Amino acid sequence: MIKKPSFATIFLLSCLTFFIPPTDYLYAGQEKTQFQEFLDQLHVEALEQGISEQTVALALKDIQAPKPKTLHHYSNQPEVKLTLERYLRNQIDQYRIRDGRQKLETYPTWLSRIERKYGVPRTVLVALWGIESHYGKNTGDLPLVQSLVTLAYEGRRTRFFKKELFAALQLVDDGVVPFAKLRGSWAGAMGQFQFMPSSVRNLAVDEDHSGSIDLWRSFPDALGSAAHFLDRAGWVRGQRWGRRVTVPAGFDSSKAGLSFRQPLSYWRKFGIKTLGGADLPRSAMEASLIMPDGPQGRAYLVYQNFRVLMRWNRSQLFAITVGELANSF
């Protein structure tokens, strides 16, 4: 078994990110040997996955050390570090709302077609687009293979990032994405909606029927692929994602959490109301109460479609922010 880098090594790399260039000499001696052994193992496993020798060699030939900046981002994700209030302030501003409204006006035909086909509201799709890449302006320009190798070597989610690495190389072998275009975020996501490679392989669609899938330049392909993802993840047509609510003083906060689902009528009898102060509907639709910042922060009743948004990104903060941006259009 290949020894993983020590905690001290990972911490040092993160600290050095903004002070010295991320060059090979950071991993010298034993650490460098261990990383090379890891690369050799990846090479063998990739071939076992049926990926061509040419693609594997091309992908790994210039990788000499983990990327310190990738490790820094991985250990400082805003979805983990920030409160909901701070996260919302960082993600939703007048410019993102304005640009989203402009996109809704610019692409009414494609938005209508895709909304009818997959059942996902156009406002949700445009909100996802805005949060993931500011409507295609920030798709990322980091080498995906370097990022995925670094994250697989880091050790916390080795199996997941290996799977994504092999999926990326299979995209090259299959002719879906040229190797030179395997660029994106520090986490290995690509395109206008920041799809991970396995999602590109399994869920991306040629919505404009051009004969190829282009998640960078084709708005229909990017939007249709996002809608297809949510549809396959279980999006419920005609149902909202959730709603912000008020919780009465003294409410038993142990009932909060995604693991506890009850009909809206259940929450109504406890005095939970809409943000405007109205009673909740007498409905059998199941909802969970979540309070990401604790009893003194915002409270939401969320439905099945909220859980679908968390299939896209496992963070409650992310899913709430997509919903709130969609509501603002």
PDB file of N, CA and C in Angstrom, residues 22-115:
ATOM      1  N   PRO A  22       4.603  26.689  -6.761  1.00  0.00           N
ATOM      2  CA  PRO A  22       4.360  25.265  -6.533  1.00  0.00           C
ATOM      3  C   PRO A  22       5.198  24.414  -7.478  1.00  0.00           C
ATOM      4  N   THR A  23       6.500  24.251  -7.198  1.00  0.00           N
ATOM      5  CA  THR A  23       7.395  23.517  -8.064  1.00  0.00           C
ATOM      6  C   THR A  23       7.724  22.163  -7.479  1.00  0.00           C
ATOM      7  N   ASP A  24       8.439  21.376  -8.268  1.00  0.00           N
ATOM      8  CA  ASP A  24       8.731  19.999  -7.914  1.00  0.00           C
ATOM      9  C   ASP A  24       9.551  19.882  -6.639  1.00  0.00           C
ATOM     10  N   TYR A  25      10.369  20.895  -6.345  1.00  0.00           N
ATOM     11  CA  TYR A  25      11.265  20.736  -5.203  1.00  0.00           C
ATOM     12  C   TYR A  25      10.535  20.699  -3.874  1.00  0.00           C
ATOM     13  N   LEU A  26       9.251  21.068  -3.842  1.00  0.00           N
ATOM     14  CA  LEU A  26       8.502  20.950  -2.600  1.00  0.00           C
ATOM     15  C   LEU A  26       8.370  19.493  -2.164  1.00  0.00           C
ATOM     16  N   TYR A  27       8.374  18.596  -3.141  1.00  0.00           N
ATOM     17  CA  TYR A  27       8.270  17.170  -2.841  1.00  0.00           C
ATOM     18  C   TYR A  27       9.603  16.525  -3.200  1.00  0.00           C
ATOM     19  N   ALA A  28      10.483  16.449  -2.234  1.00  0.00           N
ATOM     20  CA  ALA A  28      11.806  15.874  -2.464  1.00  0.00           C
ATOM     21  C   ALA A  28      11.945  14.601  -1.642  1.00  0.00           C
ATOM     22  N   GLY A  29      12.977  13.834  -1.979  1.00  0.00           N
ATOM     23  CA  GLY A  29      13.293  12.666  -1.181  1.00  0.00           C
ATOM     24  C   GLY A  29      12.179  11.639  -1.149  1.00  0.00           C
ATOM     25  N   GLN A  30      11.863  11.176   0.063  1.00  0.00           N
ATOM     26  CA  GLN A  30      10.887  10.115   0.240  1.00  0.00           C
ATOM     27  C   GLN A  30       9.512  10.504  -0.285  1.00  0.00           C
ATOM     28  N   GLU A  31       9.099  11.745  -0.021  1.00  0.00           N
ATOM     29  CA  GLU A  31       7.780  12.191  -0.479  1.00  0.00           C
ATOM     30  C   GLU A  31       7.698  12.136  -2.004  1.00  0.00           C
ATOM     31  N   LYS A  32       8.769  12.545  -2.660  1.00  0.00           N
ATOM     32  CA  LYS A  32       8.758  12.522  -4.116  1.00  0.00           C
ATOM     33  C   LYS A  32       8.671  11.088  -4.630  1.00  0.00           C
ATOM     34  N   THR A  33       9.374  10.205  -3.975  1.00  0.00           N
ATOM     35  CA  THR A  33       9.328   8.795  -4.356  1.00  0.00           C
ATOM     36  C   THR A  33       7.918   8.232  -4.191  1.00  0.00           C
ATOM     37  N   GLN A  34       7.287   8.565  -3.074  1.00  0.00           N
ATOM     38  CA  GLN A  34       5.926   8.084  -2.817  1.00  0.00           C
ATOM     39  C   GLN A  34       4.952   8.603  -3.863  1.00  0.00           C
ATOM     40  N   PHE A  35       5.112   9.872  -4.247  1.00  0.00           N
ATOM     41  CA  PHE A  35       4.208  10.433  -5.251  1.00  0.00           C
ATOM     42  C   PHE A  35       4.422   9.755  -6.603  1.00  0.00           C
ATOM     43  N   GLN A  36       5.674   9.492  -6.948  1.00  0.00           N
ATOM     44  CA  GLN A  36       5.942   8.813  -8.213  1.00  0.00           C
ATOM     45  C   GLN A  36       5.356   7.410  -8.205  1.00  0.00           C
ATOM     46  N   GLU A  37       5.427   6.732  -7.072  1.00  0.00           N
ATOM     47  CA  GLU A  37       4.815   5.407  -6.970  1.00  0.00           C
ATOM     48  C   GLU A  37       3.301   5.496  -7.164  1.00  0.00           C
ATOM     49  N   PHE A  38       2.721   6.565  -6.631  1.00  0.00           N
ATOM     50  CA  PHE A  38       1.274   6.779  -6.801  1.00  0.00           C
ATOM     51  C   PHE A  38       0.938   6.993  -8.269  1.00  0.00           C
ATOM     52  N   LEU A  39       1.754   7.782  -8.976  1.00  0.00           N
ATOM     53  CA  LEU A  39       1.530   8.002 -10.405  1.00  0.00           C
ATOM     54  C   LEU A  39       1.659   6.694 -11.187  1.00  0.00           C
ATOM     55  N   ASP A  40       2.652   5.905 -10.822  1.00  0.00           N
ATOM     56  CA  ASP A  40       2.827   4.615 -11.504  1.00  0.00           C
ATOM     57  C   ASP A  40       1.600   3.722 -11.297  1.00  0.00           C
ATOM     58  N   GLN A  41       1.072   3.746 -10.082  1.00  0.00           N
ATOM     59  CA  GLN A  41      -0.123   2.947  -9.791  1.00  0.00           C
ATOM     60  C   GLN A  41      -1.323   3.453 -10.585  1.00  0.00           C
ATOM     61  N   LEU A  42      -1.471   4.777 -10.673  1.00  0.00           N
ATOM     62  CA  LEU A  42      -2.557   5.351 -11.470  1.00  0.00           C
ATOM     63  C   LEU A  42      -2.442   4.912 -12.928  1.00  0.00           C
ATOM     64  N   HIS A  43      -1.232   4.910 -13.435  1.00  0.00           N
ATOM     65  CA  HIS A  43      -1.011   4.511 -14.823  1.00  0.00           C
ATOM     66  C   HIS A  43      -1.532   3.087 -15.057  1.00  0.00           C
ATOM     67  N   VAL A  44      -1.172   2.188 -14.168  1.00  0.00           N
ATOM     68  CA  VAL A  44      -1.604   0.798 -14.289  1.00  0.00           C
ATOM     69  C   VAL A  44      -3.126   0.694 -14.191  1.00  0.00           C
ATOM     70  N   GLU A  45      -3.722   1.376 -13.208  1.00  0.00           N
ATOM     71  CA  GLU A  45      -5.170   1.290 -12.996  1.00  0.00           C
ATOM     72  C   GLU A  45      -5.929   1.890 -14.184  1.00  0.00           C
ATOM     73  N   ALA A  46      -5.400   2.951 -14.757  1.00  0.00           N
ATOM     74  CA  ALA A  46      -6.060   3.568 -15.912  1.00  0.00           C
ATOM     75  C   ALA A  46      -6.085   2.604 -17.096  1.00  0.00           C
ATOM     76  N   LEU A  47      -4.990   1.906 -17.318  1.00  0.00           N
ATOM     77  CA  LEU A  47      -4.959   0.919 -18.397  1.00  0.00           C
ATOM     78  C   LEU A  47      -5.951  -0.196 -18.125  1.00  0.00           C
ATOM     79  N   GLU A  48      -6.084  -0.590 -16.863  1.00  0.00           N
ATOM     80  CA  GLU A  48      -7.039  -1.631 -16.497  1.00  0.00           C
ATOM     81  C   GLU A  48      -8.479  -1.180 -16.733  1.00  0.00           C
ATOM     82  N   GLN A  49      -8.705   0.141 -16.719  1.00  0.00           N
ATOM     83  CA  GLN A  49     -10.031   0.686 -16.993  1.00  0.00           C
ATOM     84  C   GLN A  49     -10.333   0.726 -18.496  1.00  0.00           C
ATOM     85  N   GLY A  50      -9.350   0.327 -19.292  1.00  0.00           N
ATOM     86  CA  GLY A  50      -9.551   0.323 -20.736  1.00  0.00           C
ATOM     87  C   GLY A  50      -9.130   1.602 -21.424  1.00  0.00           C
ATOM     88  N   ILE A  51      -8.497   2.504 -20.706  1.00  0.00           N
ATOM     89  CA  ILE A  51      -8.023   3.760 -21.295  1.00  0.00           C
ATOM     90  C   ILE A  51      -6.742   3.478 -22.072  1.00  0.00           C
ATOM     91  N   SER A  52      -6.570   4.120 -23.203  1.00  0.00           N
ATOM     92  CA  SER A  52      -5.426   3.832 -24.064  1.00  0.00           C
ATOM     93  C   SER A  52      -4.114   4.283 -23.439  1.00  0.00           C
ATOM     94  N   GLU A  53      -3.057   3.573 -23.773  1.00  0.00           N
ATOM     95  CA  GLU A  53      -1.717   3.935 -23.300  1.00  0.00           C
ATOM     96  C   GLU A  53      -1.354   5.350 -23.744  1.00  0.00           C
ATOM     97  N   GLN A  54      -1.735   5.710 -24.956  1.00  0.00           N
ATOM     98  CA  GLN A  54      -1.418   7.040 -25.473  1.00  0.00           C
ATOM     99  C   GLN A  54      -2.041   8.134 -24.609  1.00  0.00           C
ATOM    100  N   THR A  55      -3.310   7.962 -24.256  1.00  0.00           N
ATOM    101  CA  THR A  55      -3.991   8.976 -23.441  1.00  0.00           C
ATOM    102  C   THR A  55      -3.423   9.032 -22.034  1.00  0.00           C
ATOM    103  N   VAL A  56      -3.155   7.880 -21.441  1.00  0.00           N
ATOM    104  CA  VAL A  56      -2.617   7.848 -20.071  1.00  0.00           C
ATOM    105  C   VAL A  56      -1.241   8.512 -20.031  1.00  0.00           C
ATOM    106  N   ALA A  57      -0.400   8.153 -20.969  1.00  0.00           N
ATOM    107  CA  ALA A  57       0.945   8.735 -20.997  1.00  0.00           C
ATOM    108  C   ALA A  57       0.902  10.242 -21.195  1.00  0.00           C
ATOM    109  N   LEU A  58       0.033  10.689 -22.090  1.00  0.00           N
ATOM    110  CA  LEU A  58      -0.111  12.134 -22.331  1.00  0.00           C
ATOM    111  C   LEU A  58      -0.582  12.851 -21.075  1.00  0.00           C
ATOM    112  N   ALA A  59      -1.513  12.238 -20.356  1.00  0.00           N
ATOM    113  CA  ALA A  59      -2.101  12.884 -19.184  1.00  0.00           C
ATOM    114  C   ALA A  59      -1.123  13.001 -18.030  1.00  0.00           C
ATOM    115  N   LEU A  60      -0.272  12.001 -17.843  1.00  0.00           N
ATOM    116  CA  LEU A  60       0.572  11.949 -16.644  1.00  0.00           C
ATOM    117  C   LEU A  60       2.002  12.407 -16.866  1.00  0.00           C
ATOM    118  N   LYS A  61       2.399  12.649 -18.093  1.00  0.00           N
ATOM    119  CA  LYS A  61       3.815  12.862 -18.379  1.00  0.00           C
ATOM    120  C   LYS A  61       4.407  14.111 -17.733  1.00  0.00           C
ATOM    121  N   ASP A  62       3.620  15.151 -17.544  1.00  0.00           N
ATOM    122  CA  ASP A  62       4.165  16.401 -17.002  1.00  0.00           C
ATOM    123  C   ASP A  62       3.846  16.622 -15.526  1.00  0.00           C
ATOM    124  N   ILE A  63       3.224  15.655 -14.887  1.00  0.00           N
ATOM    125  CA  ILE A  63       2.860  15.812 -13.474  1.00  0.00           C
ATOM    126  C   ILE A  63       4.008  15.309 -12.614  1.00  0.00           C
ATOM    127  N   GLN A  64       4.553  16.195 -11.800  1.00  0.00           N
ATOM    128  CA  GLN A  64       5.718  15.857 -10.982  1.00  0.00           C
ATOM    129  C   GLN A  64       5.462  15.975  -9.487  1.00  0.00           C
ATOM    130  N   ALA A  65       4.419  16.689  -9.100  1.00  0.00           N
ATOM    131  CA  ALA A  65       4.140  16.899  -7.677  1.00  0.00           C
ATOM    132  C   ALA A  65       2.688  17.305  -7.507  1.00  0.00           C
ATOM    133  N   PRO A  66       2.112  17.075  -6.332  1.00  0.00           N
ATOM    134  CA  PRO A  66       0.763  17.588  -6.065  1.00  0.00           C
ATOM    135  C   PRO A  66       0.741  19.105  -6.164  1.00  0.00           C
ATOM    136  N   LYS A  67      -0.420  19.647  -6.417  1.00  0.00           N
ATOM    137  CA  LYS A  67      -0.572  21.093  -6.586  1.00  0.00           C
ATOM    138  C   LYS A  67      -0.952  21.722  -5.244  1.00  0.00           C
ATOM    139  N   PRO A  68      -0.072  22.509  -4.622  1.00  0.00           N
ATOM    140  CA  PRO A  68      -0.386  23.094  -3.313  1.00  0.00           C
ATOM    141  C   PRO A  68      -1.651  23.941  -3.301  1.00  0.00           C
ATOM    142  N   LYS A  69      -1.898  24.687  -4.374  1.00  0.00           N
ATOM    143  CA  LYS A  69      -3.075  25.555  -4.386  1.00  0.00           C
ATOM    144  C   LYS A  69      -4.363  24.744  -4.392  1.00  0.00           C
ATOM    145  N   THR A  70      -4.344  23.595  -5.056  1.00  0.00           N
ATOM    146  CA  THR A  70      -5.514  22.705  -5.043  1.00  0.00           C
ATOM    147  C   THR A  70      -5.781  22.210  -3.628  1.00  0.00           C
ATOM    148  N   LEU A  71      -4.727  21.831  -2.927  1.00  0.00           N
ATOM    149  CA  LEU A  71      -4.876  21.369  -1.546  1.00  0.00           C
ATOM    150  C   LEU A  71      -5.414  22.482  -0.652  1.00  0.00           C
ATOM    151  N   HIS A  72      -4.955  23.701  -0.897  1.00  0.00           N
ATOM    152  CA  HIS A  72      -5.436  24.846  -0.110  1.00  0.00           C
ATOM    153  C   HIS A  72      -6.934  25.043  -0.319  1.00  0.00           C
ATOM    154  N   HIS A  73      -7.370  25.027  -1.580  1.00  0.00           N
ATOM    155  CA  HIS A  73      -8.804  25.198  -1.866  1.00  0.00           C
ATOM    156  C   HIS A  73      -9.629  24.074  -1.243  1.00  0.00           C
ATOM    157  N   TYR A  74      -9.114  22.860  -1.333  1.00  0.00           N
ATOM    158  CA  TYR A  74      -9.850  21.703  -0.817  1.00  0.00           C
ATOM    159  C   TYR A  74     -10.067  21.804   0.690  1.00  0.00           C
ATOM    160  N   SER A  75      -9.097  22.362   1.380  1.00  0.00           N
ATOM    161  CA  SER A  75      -9.192  22.472   2.841  1.00  0.00           C
ATOM    162  C   SER A  75      -9.904  23.735   3.303  1.00  0.00           C
ATOM    163  N   ASN A  76     -10.273  24.597   2.362  1.00  0.00           N
ATOM    164  CA  ASN A  76     -10.901  25.871   2.736  1.00  0.00           C
ATOM    165  C   ASN A  76     -12.135  26.157   1.888  1.00  0.00           C
ATOM    166  N   GLN A  77     -12.961  25.148   1.695  1.00  0.00           N
ATOM    167  CA  GLN A  77     -14.159  25.334   0.878  1.00  0.00           C
ATOM    168  C   GLN A  77     -15.168  26.221   1.611  1.00  0.00           C
ATOM    169  N   PRO A  78     -15.703  27.242   0.920  1.00  0.00           N
ATOM    170  CA  PRO A  78     -16.636  28.165   1.581  1.00  0.00           C
ATOM    171  C   PRO A  78     -17.892  27.477   2.103  1.00  0.00           C
ATOM    172  N   GLU A  79     -18.317  26.386   1.450  1.00  0.00           N
ATOM    173  CA  GLU A  79     -19.505  25.663   1.910  1.00  0.00           C
ATOM    174  C   GLU A  79     -19.301  25.072   3.299  1.00  0.00           C
ATOM    175  N   VAL A  80     -18.040  24.898   3.691  1.00  0.00           N
ATOM    176  CA  VAL A  80     -17.709  24.332   5.002  1.00  0.00           C
ATOM    177  C   VAL A  80     -17.335  25.422   5.990  1.00  0.00           C
ATOM    178  N   LYS A  81     -16.662  26.439   5.508  1.00  0.00           N
ATOM    179  CA  LYS A  81     -16.078  27.457   6.394  1.00  0.00           C
ATOM    180  C   LYS A  81     -17.048  28.581   6.763  1.00  0.00           C
ATOM    181  N   LEU A  82     -18.003  28.897   5.884  1.00  0.00           N
ATOM    182  CA  LEU A  82     -18.818  30.101   6.066  1.00  0.00           C
ATOM    183  C   LEU A  82     -20.176  29.795   6.683  1.00  0.00           C
ATOM    184  N   THR A  83     -20.748  30.816   7.319  1.00  0.00           N
ATOM    185  CA  THR A  83     -22.148  30.731   7.743  1.00  0.00           C
ATOM    186  C   THR A  83     -23.040  30.892   6.509  1.00  0.00           C
ATOM    187  N   LEU A  84     -24.307  30.537   6.649  1.00  0.00           N
ATOM    188  CA  LEU A  84     -25.234  30.723   5.540  1.00  0.00           C
ATOM    189  C   LEU A  84     -25.337  32.190   5.156  1.00  0.00           C
ATOM    190  N   GLU A  85     -25.436  33.076   6.133  1.00  0.00           N
ATOM    191  CA  GLU A  85     -25.582  34.504   5.825  1.00  0.00           C
ATOM    192  C   GLU A  85     -24.402  35.017   5.018  1.00  0.00           C
ATOM    193  N   ARG A  86     -23.206  34.629   5.419  1.00  0.00           N
ATOM    194  CA  ARG A  86     -22.016  35.088   4.696  1.00  0.00           C
ATOM    195  C   ARG A  86     -21.965  34.469   3.301  1.00  0.00           C
ATOM    196  N   TYR A  87     -22.316  33.217   3.211  1.00  0.00           N
ATOM    197  CA  TYR A  87     -22.305  32.534   1.920  1.00  0.00           C
ATOM    198  C   TYR A  87     -23.291  33.194   0.953  1.00  0.00           C
ATOM    199  N   LEU A  88     -24.489  33.498   1.440  1.00  0.00           N
ATOM    200  CA  LEU A  88     -25.476  34.160   0.593  1.00  0.00           C
ATOM    201  C   LEU A  88     -24.973  35.522   0.122  1.00  0.00           C
ATOM    202  N   ARG A  89     -24.358  36.289   1.030  1.00  0.00           N
ATOM    203  CA  ARG A  89     -23.838  37.610   0.649  1.00  0.00           C
ATOM    204  C   ARG A  89     -22.748  37.490  -0.417  1.00  0.00           C
ATOM    205  N   ASN A  90     -21.934  36.460  -0.305  1.00  0.00           N
ATOM    206  CA  ASN A  90     -20.852  36.284  -1.275  1.00  0.00           C
ATOM    207  C   ASN A  90     -21.364  35.859  -2.653  1.00  0.00           C
ATOM    208  N   GLN A  91     -22.471  35.129  -2.699  1.00  0.00           N
ATOM    209  CA  GLN A  91     -22.930  34.526  -3.938  1.00  0.00           C
ATOM    210  C   GLN A  91     -24.031  35.304  -4.656  1.00  0.00           C
ATOM    211  N   ILE A  92     -24.832  36.029  -3.907  1.00  0.00           N
ATOM    212  CA  ILE A  92     -25.965  36.718  -4.532  1.00  0.00           C
ATOM    213  C   ILE A  92     -25.798  38.226  -4.352  1.00  0.00           C
ATOM    214  N   ASP A  93     -25.659  38.912  -5.453  1.00  0.00           N
ATOM    215  CA  ASP A  93     -25.590  40.377  -5.413  1.00  0.00           C
ATOM    216  C   ASP A  93     -26.401  40.937  -6.579  1.00  0.00           C
ATOM    217  N   GLN A  94     -26.452  42.234  -6.667  1.00  0.00           N
ATOM    218  CA  GLN A  94     -27.296  42.861  -7.690  1.00  0.00           C
ATOM    219  C   GLN A  94     -26.837  42.505  -9.106  1.00  0.00           C
ATOM    220  N   TYR A  95     -25.536  42.263  -9.283  1.00  0.00           N
ATOM    221  CA  TYR A  95     -25.019  41.966 -10.617  1.00  0.00           C
ATOM    222  C   TYR A  95     -25.406  40.550 -11.053  1.00  0.00           C
ATOM    223  N   ARG A  96     -25.326  39.599 -10.135  1.00  0.00           N
ATOM    224  CA  ARG A  96     -25.706  38.228 -10.483  1.00  0.00           C
ATOM    225  C   ARG A  96     -27.214  38.143 -10.741  1.00  0.00           C
ATOM    226  N   ILE A  97     -27.987  38.911  -9.984  1.00  0.00           N
ATOM    227  CA  ILE A  97     -29.439  38.944 -10.228  1.00  0.00           C
ATOM    228  C   ILE A  97     -29.731  39.608 -11.569  1.00  0.00           C
ATOM    229  N   ARG A  98     -29.093  40.741 -11.812  1.00  0.00           N
ATOM    230  CA  ARG A  98     -29.305  41.461 -13.082  1.00  0.00           C
ATOM    231  C   ARG A  98     -28.922  40.599 -14.277  1.00  0.00           C
ATOM    232  N   ASP A  99     -27.748  39.970 -14.220  1.00  0.00           N
ATOM    233  CA  ASP A  99     -27.288  39.161 -15.345  1.00  0.00           C
ATOM    234  C   ASP A  99     -28.179  37.939 -15.546  1.00  0.00           C
ATOM    235  N   GLY A 100     -28.682  37.370 -14.452  1.00  0.00           N
ATOM    236  CA  GLY A 100     -29.591  36.242 -14.581  1.00  0.00           C
ATOM    237  C   GLY A 100     -30.881  36.630 -15.264  1.00  0.00           C
ATOM    238  N   ARG A 101     -31.418  37.780 -14.913  1.00  0.00           N
ATOM    239  CA  ARG A 101     -32.642  38.248 -15.560  1.00  0.00           C
ATOM    240  C   ARG A 101     -32.405  38.488 -17.043  1.00  0.00           C
ATOM    241  N   GLN A 102     -31.221  38.989 -17.390  1.00  0.00           N
ATOM    242  CA  GLN A 102     -30.892  39.209 -18.798  1.00  0.00           C
ATOM    243  C   GLN A 102     -30.832  37.888 -19.565  1.00  0.00           C
ATOM    244  N   LYS A 103     -30.278  36.851 -18.923  1.00  0.00           N
ATOM    245  CA  LYS A 103     -30.209  35.547 -19.584  1.00  0.00           C
ATOM    246  C   LYS A 103     -31.616  34.990 -19.815  1.00  0.00           C
ATOM    247  N   LEU A 104     -32.496  35.180 -18.864  1.00  0.00           N
ATOM    248  CA  LEU A 104     -33.877  34.721 -19.027  1.00  0.00           C
ATOM    249  C   LEU A 104     -34.547  35.414 -20.208  1.00  0.00           C
ATOM    250  N   GLU A 105     -34.196  36.676 -20.440  1.00  0.00           N
ATOM    251  CA  GLU A 105     -34.774  37.420 -21.559  1.00  0.00           C
ATOM    252  C   GLU A 105     -34.107  37.077 -22.892  1.00  0.00           C
ATOM    253  N   THR A 106     -32.827  36.687 -22.819  1.00  0.00           N
ATOM    254  CA  THR A 106     -32.057  36.433 -24.039  1.00  0.00           C
ATOM    255  C   THR A 106     -32.375  35.078 -24.658  1.00  0.00           C
ATOM    256  N   TYR A 107     -32.667  34.077 -23.827  1.00  0.00           N
ATOM    257  CA  TYR A 107     -32.834  32.709 -24.329  1.00  0.00           C
ATOM    258  C   TYR A 107     -34.232  32.139 -24.043  1.00  0.00           C
ATOM    259  N   PRO A 108     -35.292  32.860 -24.327  1.00  0.00           N
ATOM    260  CA  PRO A 108     -36.625  32.357 -23.960  1.00  0.00           C
ATOM    261  C   PRO A 108     -37.002  31.071 -24.692  1.00  0.00           C
ATOM    262  N   THR A 109     -36.595  30.922 -25.946  1.00  0.00           N
ATOM    263  CA  THR A 109     -37.001  29.743 -26.718  1.00  0.00           C
ATOM    264  C   THR A 109     -36.336  28.486 -26.181  1.00  0.00           C
ATOM    265  N   TRP A 110     -35.024  28.526 -26.024  1.00  0.00           N
ATOM    266  CA  TRP A 110     -34.322  27.351 -25.510  1.00  0.00           C
ATOM    267  C   TRP A 110     -34.743  27.042 -24.077  1.00  0.00           C
ATOM    268  N   LEU A 111     -34.910  28.058 -23.266  1.00  0.00           N
ATOM    269  CA  LEU A 111     -35.334  27.838 -21.883  1.00  0.00           C
ATOM    270  C   LEU A 111     -36.709  27.176 -21.827  1.00  0.00           C
ATOM    271  N   SER A 112     -37.600  27.609 -22.692  1.00  0.00           N
ATOM    272  CA  SER A 112     -38.943  27.010 -22.727  1.00  0.00           C
ATOM    273  C   SER A 112     -38.890  25.554 -23.155  1.00  0.00           C
ATOM    274  N   ARG A 113     -38.116  25.263 -24.196  1.00  0.00           N
ATOM    275  CA  ARG A 113     -38.004  23.887 -24.686  1.00  0.00           C
ATOM    276  C   ARG A 113     -37.451  22.962 -23.599  1.00  0.00           C
ATOM    277  N   ILE A 114     -36.396  23.416 -22.968  1.00  0.00           N
ATOM    278  CA  ILE A 114     -35.726  22.563 -21.975  1.00  0.00           C
ATOM    279  C   ILE A 114     -36.570  22.429 -20.718  1.00  0.00           C
ATOM    280  N   GLU A 115     -37.256  23.487 -20.334  1.00  0.00           N
ATOM    281  CA  GLU A 115     -38.151  23.422 -19.181  1.00  0.00           C
ATOM    282  C   GLU A 115     -39.274  22.414 -19.425  1.00  0.00           C
TER     283      GLU A 115
END
